[in-house]
PDB file of C-alpha atoms in Angstrom:
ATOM      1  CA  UNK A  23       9.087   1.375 -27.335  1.00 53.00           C
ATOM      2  CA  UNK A  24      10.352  -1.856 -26.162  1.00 56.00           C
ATOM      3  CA  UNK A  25      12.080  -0.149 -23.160  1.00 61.00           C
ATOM      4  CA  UNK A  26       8.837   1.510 -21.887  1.00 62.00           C
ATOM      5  CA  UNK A  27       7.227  -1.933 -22.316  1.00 62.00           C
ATOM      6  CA  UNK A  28       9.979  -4.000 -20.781  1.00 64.00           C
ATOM      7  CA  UNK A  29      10.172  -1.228 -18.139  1.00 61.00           C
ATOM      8  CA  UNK A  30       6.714  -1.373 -17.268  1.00 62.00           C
ATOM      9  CA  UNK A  31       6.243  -5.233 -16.450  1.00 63.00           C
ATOM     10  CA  UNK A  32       9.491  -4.991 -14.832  1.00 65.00           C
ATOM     11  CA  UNK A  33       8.279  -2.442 -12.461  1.00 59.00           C
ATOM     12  CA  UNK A  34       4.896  -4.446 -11.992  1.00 58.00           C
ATOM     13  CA  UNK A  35       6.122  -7.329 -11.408  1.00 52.00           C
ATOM     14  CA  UNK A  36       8.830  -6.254  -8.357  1.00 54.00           C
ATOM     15  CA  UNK A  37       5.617  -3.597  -7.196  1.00 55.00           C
ATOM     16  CA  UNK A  38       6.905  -0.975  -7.626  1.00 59.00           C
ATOM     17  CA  UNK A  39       4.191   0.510 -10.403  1.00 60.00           C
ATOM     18  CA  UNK A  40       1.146  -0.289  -9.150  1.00 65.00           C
ATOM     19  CA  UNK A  41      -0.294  -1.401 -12.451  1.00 63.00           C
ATOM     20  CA  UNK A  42      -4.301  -1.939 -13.028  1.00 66.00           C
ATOM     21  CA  UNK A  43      -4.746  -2.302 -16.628  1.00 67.00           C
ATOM     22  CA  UNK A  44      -2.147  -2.148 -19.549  1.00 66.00           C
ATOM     23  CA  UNK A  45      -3.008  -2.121 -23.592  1.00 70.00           C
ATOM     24  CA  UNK A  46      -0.679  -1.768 -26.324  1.00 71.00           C
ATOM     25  CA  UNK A  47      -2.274  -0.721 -29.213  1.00 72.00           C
ATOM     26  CA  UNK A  48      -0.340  -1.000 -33.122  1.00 71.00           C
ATOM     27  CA  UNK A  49      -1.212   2.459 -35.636  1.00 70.00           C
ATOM     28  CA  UNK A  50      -1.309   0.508 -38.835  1.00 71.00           C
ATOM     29  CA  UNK A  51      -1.564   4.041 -40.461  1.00 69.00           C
ATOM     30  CA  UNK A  52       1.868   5.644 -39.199  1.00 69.00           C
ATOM     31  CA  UNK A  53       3.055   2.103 -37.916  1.00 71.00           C
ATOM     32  CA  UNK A  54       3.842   2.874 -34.208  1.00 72.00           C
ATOM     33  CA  UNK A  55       2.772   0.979 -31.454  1.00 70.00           C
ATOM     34  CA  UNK A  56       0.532   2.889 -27.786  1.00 71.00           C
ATOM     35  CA  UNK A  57       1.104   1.952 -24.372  1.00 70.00           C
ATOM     36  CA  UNK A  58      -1.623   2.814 -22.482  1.00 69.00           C
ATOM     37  CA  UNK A  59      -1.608   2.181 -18.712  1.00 69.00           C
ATOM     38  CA  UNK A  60      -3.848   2.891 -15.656  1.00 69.00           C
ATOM     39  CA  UNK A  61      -2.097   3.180 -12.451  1.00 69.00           C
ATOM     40  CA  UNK A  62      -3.244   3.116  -8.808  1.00 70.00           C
ATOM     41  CA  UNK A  63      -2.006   5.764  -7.598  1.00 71.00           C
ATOM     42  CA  UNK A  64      -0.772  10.074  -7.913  1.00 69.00           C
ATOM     43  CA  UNK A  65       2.634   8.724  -7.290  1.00 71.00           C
ATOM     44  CA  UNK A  66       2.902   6.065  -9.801  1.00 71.00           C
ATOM     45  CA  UNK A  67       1.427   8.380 -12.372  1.00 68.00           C
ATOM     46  CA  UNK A  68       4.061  10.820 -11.420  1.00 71.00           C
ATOM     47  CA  UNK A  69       7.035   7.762 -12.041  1.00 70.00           C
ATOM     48  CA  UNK A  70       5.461   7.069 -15.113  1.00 68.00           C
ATOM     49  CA  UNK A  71       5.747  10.646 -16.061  1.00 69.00           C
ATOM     50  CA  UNK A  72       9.365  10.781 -15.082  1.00 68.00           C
ATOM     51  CA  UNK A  73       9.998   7.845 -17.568  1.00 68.00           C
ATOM     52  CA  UNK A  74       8.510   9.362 -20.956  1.00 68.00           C
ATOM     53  CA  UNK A  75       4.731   8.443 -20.804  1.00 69.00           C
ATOM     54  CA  UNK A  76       2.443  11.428 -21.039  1.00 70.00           C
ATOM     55  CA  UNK A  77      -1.215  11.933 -19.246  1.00 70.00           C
ATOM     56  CA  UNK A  78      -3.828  11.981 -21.218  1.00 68.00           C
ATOM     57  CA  UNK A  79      -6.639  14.274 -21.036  1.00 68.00           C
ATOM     58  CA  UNK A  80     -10.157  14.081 -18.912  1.00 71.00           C
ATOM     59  CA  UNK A  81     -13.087  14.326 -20.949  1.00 75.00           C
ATOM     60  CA  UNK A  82     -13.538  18.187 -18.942  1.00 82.00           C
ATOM     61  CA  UNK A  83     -10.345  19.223 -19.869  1.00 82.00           C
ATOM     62  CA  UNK A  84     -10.908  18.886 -23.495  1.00 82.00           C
ATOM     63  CA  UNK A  85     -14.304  19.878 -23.093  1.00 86.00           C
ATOM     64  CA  UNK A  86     -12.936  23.156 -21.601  1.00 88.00           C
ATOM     65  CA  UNK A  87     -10.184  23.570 -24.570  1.00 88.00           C
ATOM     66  CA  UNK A  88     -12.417  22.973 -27.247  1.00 88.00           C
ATOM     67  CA  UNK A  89     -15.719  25.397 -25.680  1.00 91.00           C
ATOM     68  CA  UNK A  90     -15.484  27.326 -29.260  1.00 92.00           C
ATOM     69  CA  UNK A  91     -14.950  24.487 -31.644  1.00 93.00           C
ATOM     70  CA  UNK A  92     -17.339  23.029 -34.070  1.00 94.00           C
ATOM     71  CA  UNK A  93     -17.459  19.348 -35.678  1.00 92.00           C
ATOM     72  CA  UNK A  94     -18.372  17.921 -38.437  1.00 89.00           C
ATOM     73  CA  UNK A  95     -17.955  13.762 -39.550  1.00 86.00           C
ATOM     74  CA  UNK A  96     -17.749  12.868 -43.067  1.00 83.00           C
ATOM     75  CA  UNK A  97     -18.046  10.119 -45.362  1.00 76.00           C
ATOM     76  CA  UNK A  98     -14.939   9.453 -47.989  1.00 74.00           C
ATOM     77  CA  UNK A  99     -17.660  10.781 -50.618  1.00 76.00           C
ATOM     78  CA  UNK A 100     -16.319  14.314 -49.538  1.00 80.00           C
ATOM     79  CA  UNK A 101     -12.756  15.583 -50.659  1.00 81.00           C
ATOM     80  CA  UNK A 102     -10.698  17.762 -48.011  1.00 84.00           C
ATOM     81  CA  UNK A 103     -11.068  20.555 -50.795  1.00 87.00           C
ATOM     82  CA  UNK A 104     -15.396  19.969 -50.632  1.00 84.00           C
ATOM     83  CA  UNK A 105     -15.102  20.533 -46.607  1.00 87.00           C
ATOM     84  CA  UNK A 106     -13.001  23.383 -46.949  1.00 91.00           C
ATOM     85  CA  UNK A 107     -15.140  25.524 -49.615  1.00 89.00           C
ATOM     86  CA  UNK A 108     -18.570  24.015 -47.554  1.00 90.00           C
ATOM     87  CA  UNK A 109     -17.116  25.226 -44.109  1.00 92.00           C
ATOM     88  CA  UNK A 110     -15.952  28.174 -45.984  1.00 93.00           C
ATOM     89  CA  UNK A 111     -19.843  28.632 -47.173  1.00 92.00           C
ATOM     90  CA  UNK A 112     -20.898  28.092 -43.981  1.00 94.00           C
ATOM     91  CA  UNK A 113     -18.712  30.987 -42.422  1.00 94.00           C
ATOM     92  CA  UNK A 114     -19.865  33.372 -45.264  1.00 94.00           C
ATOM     93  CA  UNK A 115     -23.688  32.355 -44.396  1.00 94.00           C
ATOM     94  CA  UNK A 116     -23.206  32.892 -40.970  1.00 94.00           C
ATOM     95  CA  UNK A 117     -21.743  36.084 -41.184  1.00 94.00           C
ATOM     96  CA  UNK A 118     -18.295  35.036 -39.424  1.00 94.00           C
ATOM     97  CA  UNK A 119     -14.318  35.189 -40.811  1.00 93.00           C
ATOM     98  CA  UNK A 120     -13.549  31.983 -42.381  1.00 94.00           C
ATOM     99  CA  UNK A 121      -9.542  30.967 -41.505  1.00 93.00           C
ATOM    100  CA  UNK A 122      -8.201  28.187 -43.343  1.00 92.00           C
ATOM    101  CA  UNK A 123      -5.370  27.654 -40.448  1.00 93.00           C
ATOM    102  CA  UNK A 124      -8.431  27.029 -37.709  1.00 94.00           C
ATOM    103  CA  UNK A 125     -10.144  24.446 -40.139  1.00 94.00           C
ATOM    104  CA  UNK A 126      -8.378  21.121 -38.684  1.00 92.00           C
ATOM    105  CA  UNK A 127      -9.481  18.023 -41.225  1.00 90.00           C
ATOM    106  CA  UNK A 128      -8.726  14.608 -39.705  1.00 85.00           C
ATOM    107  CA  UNK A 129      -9.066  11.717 -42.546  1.00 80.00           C
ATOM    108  CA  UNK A 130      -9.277   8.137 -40.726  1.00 74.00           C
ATOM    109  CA  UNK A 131      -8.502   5.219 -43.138  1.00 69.00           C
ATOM    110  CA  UNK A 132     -11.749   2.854 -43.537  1.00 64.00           C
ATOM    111  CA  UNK A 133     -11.233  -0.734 -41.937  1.00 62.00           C
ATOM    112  CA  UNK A 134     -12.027  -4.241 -43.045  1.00 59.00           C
ATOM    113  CA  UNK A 135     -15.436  -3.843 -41.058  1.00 61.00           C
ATOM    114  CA  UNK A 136     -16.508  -0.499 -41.499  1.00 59.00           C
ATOM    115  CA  UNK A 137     -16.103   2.989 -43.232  1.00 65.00           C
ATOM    116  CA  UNK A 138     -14.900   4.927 -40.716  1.00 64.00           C
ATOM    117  CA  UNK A 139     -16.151   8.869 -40.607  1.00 76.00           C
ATOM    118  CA  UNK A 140     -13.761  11.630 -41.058  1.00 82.00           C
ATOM    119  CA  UNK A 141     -13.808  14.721 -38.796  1.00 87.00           C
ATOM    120  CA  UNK A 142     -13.711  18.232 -39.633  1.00 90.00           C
ATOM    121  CA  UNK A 143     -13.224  20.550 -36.351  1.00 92.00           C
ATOM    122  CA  UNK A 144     -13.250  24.575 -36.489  1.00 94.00           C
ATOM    123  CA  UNK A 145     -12.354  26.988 -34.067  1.00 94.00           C
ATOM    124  CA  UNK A 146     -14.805  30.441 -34.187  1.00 93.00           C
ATOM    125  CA  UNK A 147     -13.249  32.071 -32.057  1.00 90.00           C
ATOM    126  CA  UNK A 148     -15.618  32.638 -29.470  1.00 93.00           C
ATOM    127  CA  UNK A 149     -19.085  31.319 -27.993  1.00 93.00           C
ATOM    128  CA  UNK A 150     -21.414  34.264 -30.432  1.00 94.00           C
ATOM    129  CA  UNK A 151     -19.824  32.579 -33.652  1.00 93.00           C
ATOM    130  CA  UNK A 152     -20.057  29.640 -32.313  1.00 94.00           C
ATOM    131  CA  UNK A 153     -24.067  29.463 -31.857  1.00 95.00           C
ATOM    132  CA  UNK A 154     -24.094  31.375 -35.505  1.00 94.00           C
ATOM    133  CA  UNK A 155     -21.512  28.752 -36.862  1.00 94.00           C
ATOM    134  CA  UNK A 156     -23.967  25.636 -35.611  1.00 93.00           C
ATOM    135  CA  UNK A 157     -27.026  27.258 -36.753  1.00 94.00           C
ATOM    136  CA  UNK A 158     -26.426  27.625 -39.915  1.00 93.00           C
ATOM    137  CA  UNK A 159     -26.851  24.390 -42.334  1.00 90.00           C
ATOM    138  CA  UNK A 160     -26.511  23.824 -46.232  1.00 88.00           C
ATOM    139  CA  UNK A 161     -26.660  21.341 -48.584  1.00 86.00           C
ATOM    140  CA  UNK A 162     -23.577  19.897 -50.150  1.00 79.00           C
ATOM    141  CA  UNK A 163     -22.762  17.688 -52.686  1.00 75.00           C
ATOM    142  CA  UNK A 164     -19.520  15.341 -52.892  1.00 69.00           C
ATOM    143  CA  UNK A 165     -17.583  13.461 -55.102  1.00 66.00           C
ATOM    144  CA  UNK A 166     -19.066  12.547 -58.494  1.00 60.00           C
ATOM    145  CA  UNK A 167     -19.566   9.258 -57.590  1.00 61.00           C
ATOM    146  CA  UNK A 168     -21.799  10.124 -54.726  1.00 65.00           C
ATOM    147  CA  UNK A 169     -24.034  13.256 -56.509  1.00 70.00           C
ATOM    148  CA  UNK A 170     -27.100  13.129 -54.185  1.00 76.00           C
ATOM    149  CA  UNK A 171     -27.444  16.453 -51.765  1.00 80.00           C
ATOM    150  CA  UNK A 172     -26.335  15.945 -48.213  1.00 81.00           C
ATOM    151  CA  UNK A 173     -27.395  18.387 -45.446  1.00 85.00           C
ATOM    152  CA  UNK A 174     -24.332  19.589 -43.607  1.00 87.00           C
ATOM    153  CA  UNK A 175     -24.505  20.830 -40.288  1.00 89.00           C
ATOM    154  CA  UNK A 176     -21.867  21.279 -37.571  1.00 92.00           C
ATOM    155  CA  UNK A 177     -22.342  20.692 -34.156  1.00 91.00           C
ATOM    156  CA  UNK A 178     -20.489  21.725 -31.101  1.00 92.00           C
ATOM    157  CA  UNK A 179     -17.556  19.441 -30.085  1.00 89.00           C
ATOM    158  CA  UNK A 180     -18.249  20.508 -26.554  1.00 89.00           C
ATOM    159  CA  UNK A 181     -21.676  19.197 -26.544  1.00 90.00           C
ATOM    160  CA  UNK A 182     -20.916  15.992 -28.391  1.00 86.00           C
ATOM    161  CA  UNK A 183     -18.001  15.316 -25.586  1.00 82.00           C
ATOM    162  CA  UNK A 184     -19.787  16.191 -22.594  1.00 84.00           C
ATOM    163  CA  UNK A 185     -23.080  13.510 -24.123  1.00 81.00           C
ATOM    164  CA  UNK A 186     -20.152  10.853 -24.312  1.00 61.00           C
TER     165      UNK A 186
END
């Protein structure tokens, strides 16, 4: 990490990387630091490429991968095992196969200044399932400690990207 750092402001500072922005960005979660740099040009991107930094996606590009997925943000008053057997529902209701291995659950830790949603995402497969999938609602309940009803709907992650 330091090498991509030190290599970076070296190659700014003799012009060779024509650097516009740089952040560095510490995951106190899996403690590893992000470089994240915007370059002026094809070419430097391509340098940068040559020496270990990866491209990150445009917003289209995702939108494009993830045309059949579904998403769904959750309090910490939900389990991973409650949005399982509710997405699980949900599939049954619609009248679509329910895979565990397309049911992707990302937990984000809460911070000092907020509680921080979780994300469920599911992939159906295809656009039909998909408008069946989103349709459909229920009500859910959560932990014990949180026992009022909760309406659960997904939404498509297309459509939330391309709002964004």
């Amino acid at each position: 990490m330091i090498k991509k750092v030190s290599w970076v402001i070296e190659n700014a500072w003799s012009y060779i990387l024509n650097l516009k922005e740089m952040n560095v960005v510490f995951s106190e979660e899996n403690k590893t630091y992000k470089v994240r740099l915007a370059v002026g040009t094809k070419n430097d991107d391509a340098v940068c490429k040559k020496n270990g930094f990866e491209e990150y996606k445009t917003v289209e590009k995702l939108i494009t991968e993830v045309a059949n997925h579904a998403s769904f943000f959750f309090r910490d008053n939900f389990s991973v095992q409650d949005v399982k057997r509710i997405t699980q529902q949900i599939c049954i209701k619609a009248g679509i196969p329910f895979e565990e291995k397309k049911l992707k659950i990302v937990e984000r830790p809460a911070n000092l200044f907020h509680n921080v949603p979780n994300i469920a995402y599911y992939d159906t497969n295809n656009r039909d399932n998909l408008k069946k999938f989103i349709a459909t609602s229920m009500v859910g309940f959560g932990l014990k400690s949180y026992p009022k009803p909760v309406r659960i709907q997904f939404t498509s992650t297309a459509e939330f990207l391309s709002k964004k």
